[in-house]
Amino acid sequence: MKPMIVILKDGTDSNQGKNQVVSNISACLAVSEAIRTTLGPRGMDKLIVDNRGTATISNDGATILKLLEIIHPAARTLVDIAKSQDAEVGDGTTSVVLITAEILKNAKSFIEDGMHPTIIIRAIRKATALTIKKIKEVAVTIKSDDDKEQRVLLEKCARTTLSSKLIARQREFFAKMVVDAVLMLDELLPLNMIGVKKVTGGSLEESRLVSGVAFKKTFSYAGFEMQQKKYTNPKIAILNIELELKAERDNAEVRLDNVAEYQKIVDAEWSILYDKLDTLHKAGVTVVLSKLPIGDVATQYFADRDMFCAGRVQEDDLKRTQKACGGAIITTVENLNNQSQQVLGTCEIFEEIQIGSERYNCFTGCPKAKTATMILRGGAEQFIDEVERSLHDAIMIVRRAVKNDSIVAGGGAIEMALSRHLREYSRTIPGKEQLILAAYAKAFEVIPRQLCENAGFDATNILNKLRQKHAENNIWFGVDIMHEDVTDNFIAAVWEPAVVKINAITAASEAACLILSVDETIKVPKSAAETSNAAKAMNMG
């Protein structure tokens, strides 16, 4: 009798072989089914309620997958590629998941027939290289020396992105706003220099773009209403100092013999505060912003001297103000008079304005860095949150279009062109690779097919028309959502930066290869809590 060899801990779940690969593919297909209907201008939205009862309405692939909390290890790969697509280019998160799932679905039949995954992976990598090369060949460069023309091109890219979002009807309005915001930035186009603030109430069209920094009025004391609310060319002090009389710490203890000594302590505390306030006033400061609280004494002091103050300003707002208006975040007011040129900021106009039920502090005409703030209006809170997510996608796309100025036609046009190119190439090579390349080519048709299905069109009919147009070398023909037909999407201005497609296809192929290369899953059981050494020493084990 052979001895029994135990390698894995008791209760370990181990699955391997062909069935495990097929099982992983099925899990990925189930994930893609969850977001399949969100693709395109006629995509549906998903309402997701988390364990705390917070409701989120979205049709952004990455947002939905993050909220679904998927636990299947292979299916989590799809969540990761959607996140990476969102971080890298901002749009195309649903497309990348659908393409991955379709590649796997087409590879599933080969796995079931006994083909080795390594052969499939090699062919997928070859097909990806061919695809990327083809995109770079056909992409059109839209670099324009004319600023007006460049702006029109960028607005077309922004409109294409917003056409599949919740705010599709207002895409003209928001496309202009997004392009304005991006063009206000400097050459590096830093994303954190575009602030987004949300004010519930009002209509979407009441949203506005501030060319500078804007943040919500902070908590303030009574003397605040006496302060001036508009300044021209103010001197701005950005502080990390508390300007209020502090209560003693819980464990502070001061022993006094008489009332006079107590009075000295109180007087010292007041004089420390007034010294700080006097120093700020003498340095010519007109606007005081602080990360820490500004108390009622300081507020009244500033009001009496026509100075404006705001305490407890959020750190990101403070940093954007510092970058835009210049100056430095000050942690002490000593020597402020001598260094006022270096440490104080300025702008053309500072004013406090009313937006809906909120009041906002706005700094415009900032000399140092270029920054913008979008103030979004709308009905329900969930609705404004989705508007913010939609605009994030559009901002990312416009940034990419400014940096990488080559574009392709959207609406399934580039996918059909790639599908035809790969199918024709597959006929020129022998062996198993021919089958896999043809299957990979077929996978791209999922995008135009899903666009048709989500719009309620006859997908077979539209795809046949597209195949015919592409066979005649009309490479920019894609789905026309408005007229249930096919059209030249380049002329129709349905544009996407080529980098979005390159990134999506590369990520989809890598994810598909990763999932196909896994042939065994081992789940180690959670270990029961072992008795600690301290408990053992006390004979509690």
Steps between C-alpha positions, in 0.01 A plus 500: 500500500643841396556756777256798489684831442323814625641823355224756551324593822177315574203681344702660217292535184696417185370505141716444196516412132277587208187531718667766713587716195143466370364587846713819516382601151136449606554723807640779277205467260260539796674828596479636146126418491454732800627808311430402138186715479676820614700542174438789263261794464195280563659311789293439812600607853554276801371577850736348757423506874795417726488336844453841668196575286675766285351500150718570194359547150764463228574363154878531536652149476781560752265653760250210473771232527656673804162504677413138416771366737577195284675223696573244225881522456498468118208741456684758714748532212223673302446746785873579502520565124191725517668696782828526307316620187319761712825621659700500176259651245173558688260348246436164332461307828192307383657429159815349652295255711278401205796440266678287765187293562442451126861388439461246783160387372644430155803323653276282719405267212870442419575413864206258508631338181831432675719775353782602735456850653862593414422477126197728547700750710777516236245568226320767710829684559575492126149626418534784755825619340334497155199690638705775665707541183180535292352762736818708476489474119139615460481755785459859382711780649290802591773735619398847398701822525177696493369522860136531391522189283682309775223593742228372264685168464534459879130578550413222254702251707333619822152474343568140390593405857199676654253353247492171695459668841206610709549859380490414127230764432718775645818377330543819292497712816732273702739429208572876479547517879741202504711635212510846665615342828778292338625789285523721813774270639872519426689262266518213749118499529494396870165339582504623863490862379140450383280518809144365493242634748140381524198714596165321508202685355454689175535362149806346334529803272563716809836324551788740454875504449713732713833597345692468824428349842159478668404330823199494727478762775633346818351509850517857634417708806271802539752767398532336158195678352667838569797408281544630146401241236695623197864606456707603199866386500486376860800380701421141601651333808464120504549378857539180693450687830212498747366850561277447801518490879566139589335305779761324713582138431323240713802426717637854527539622855609848615515574877446864591510684833291805413272655240769737370713209377196349324436838335862504373450161331178618333667825387798307358269277299317802355822684422642195313185491283496879441872501411427249221202701376694830509788345305260383225334845485832689486626274219214637287309170480138538382391133468591245768446127431587239761493122516435529876209681674471880516310598815240772568753749643717477186195516270381824666854643495527440124150640439591826679800542266327410170676164476342171389566167675405134455603224741488119471560516122550150352860411427456432126324838454778670695770338284323593176466859623871505588599366156268741320558819699860443603637543850562227755312322777620685812545323834619809692437873458847597628695714249191524277566870428849423368391207280156616389599501129596131501234353730185695408293415193284722281238486224303749292165464677385322815127492570238302684205402281167327559443177304166338576475463877880507545753782511834459323833679532645558151854601400523601134784634286764293680856588385704191592344172393205450272209333673126458454204406720176346375193570714236242411127548557223243477220321681573191708840443658550166317430680172771764562743223602443328164544835319837537675605147389390577143696826490808322641490267196460795262785697666732197473412454131561868415834490688597191299390663174717806579805284582445221241350671200407192294135392492283221356128479430285351777159333488649160413680629186860433608399161645347390167811621312727301734275193475519504118879558502562206734260271317678569170840447662391170660434354152865548411643282781474122550431287807308557821595870515268565205197386705601702807564820301160463332338454845689807633377698197143393572536618863524866386150481352360491855525883522282590195267207580448617857447861388219373273345277767501778761324731253243230412622457140526179298870428568536237222364736236725793606811278528442360150480856364820591686685194366396595147616865544833392651555246221477801263778663710276757672694462825320774698149357463336423835158478665275805459301502824275789394365347178530122557747466217872516422689821427850644462570580865807706415282748312233470773772608753470190719866511598717333761873545567692206349680452834166398659459212256867397517486492881168311504612231254840453669338470845227265370754268333727495806206415726380225264852348487524515879170318553580237234839431659345404838431126510470445875338686787591412858291651778658464843241483781496774760695380801322486833631759743791345679558558870751778559825442684385725784186289545708180497727643772195569716367146439201636311576294185 
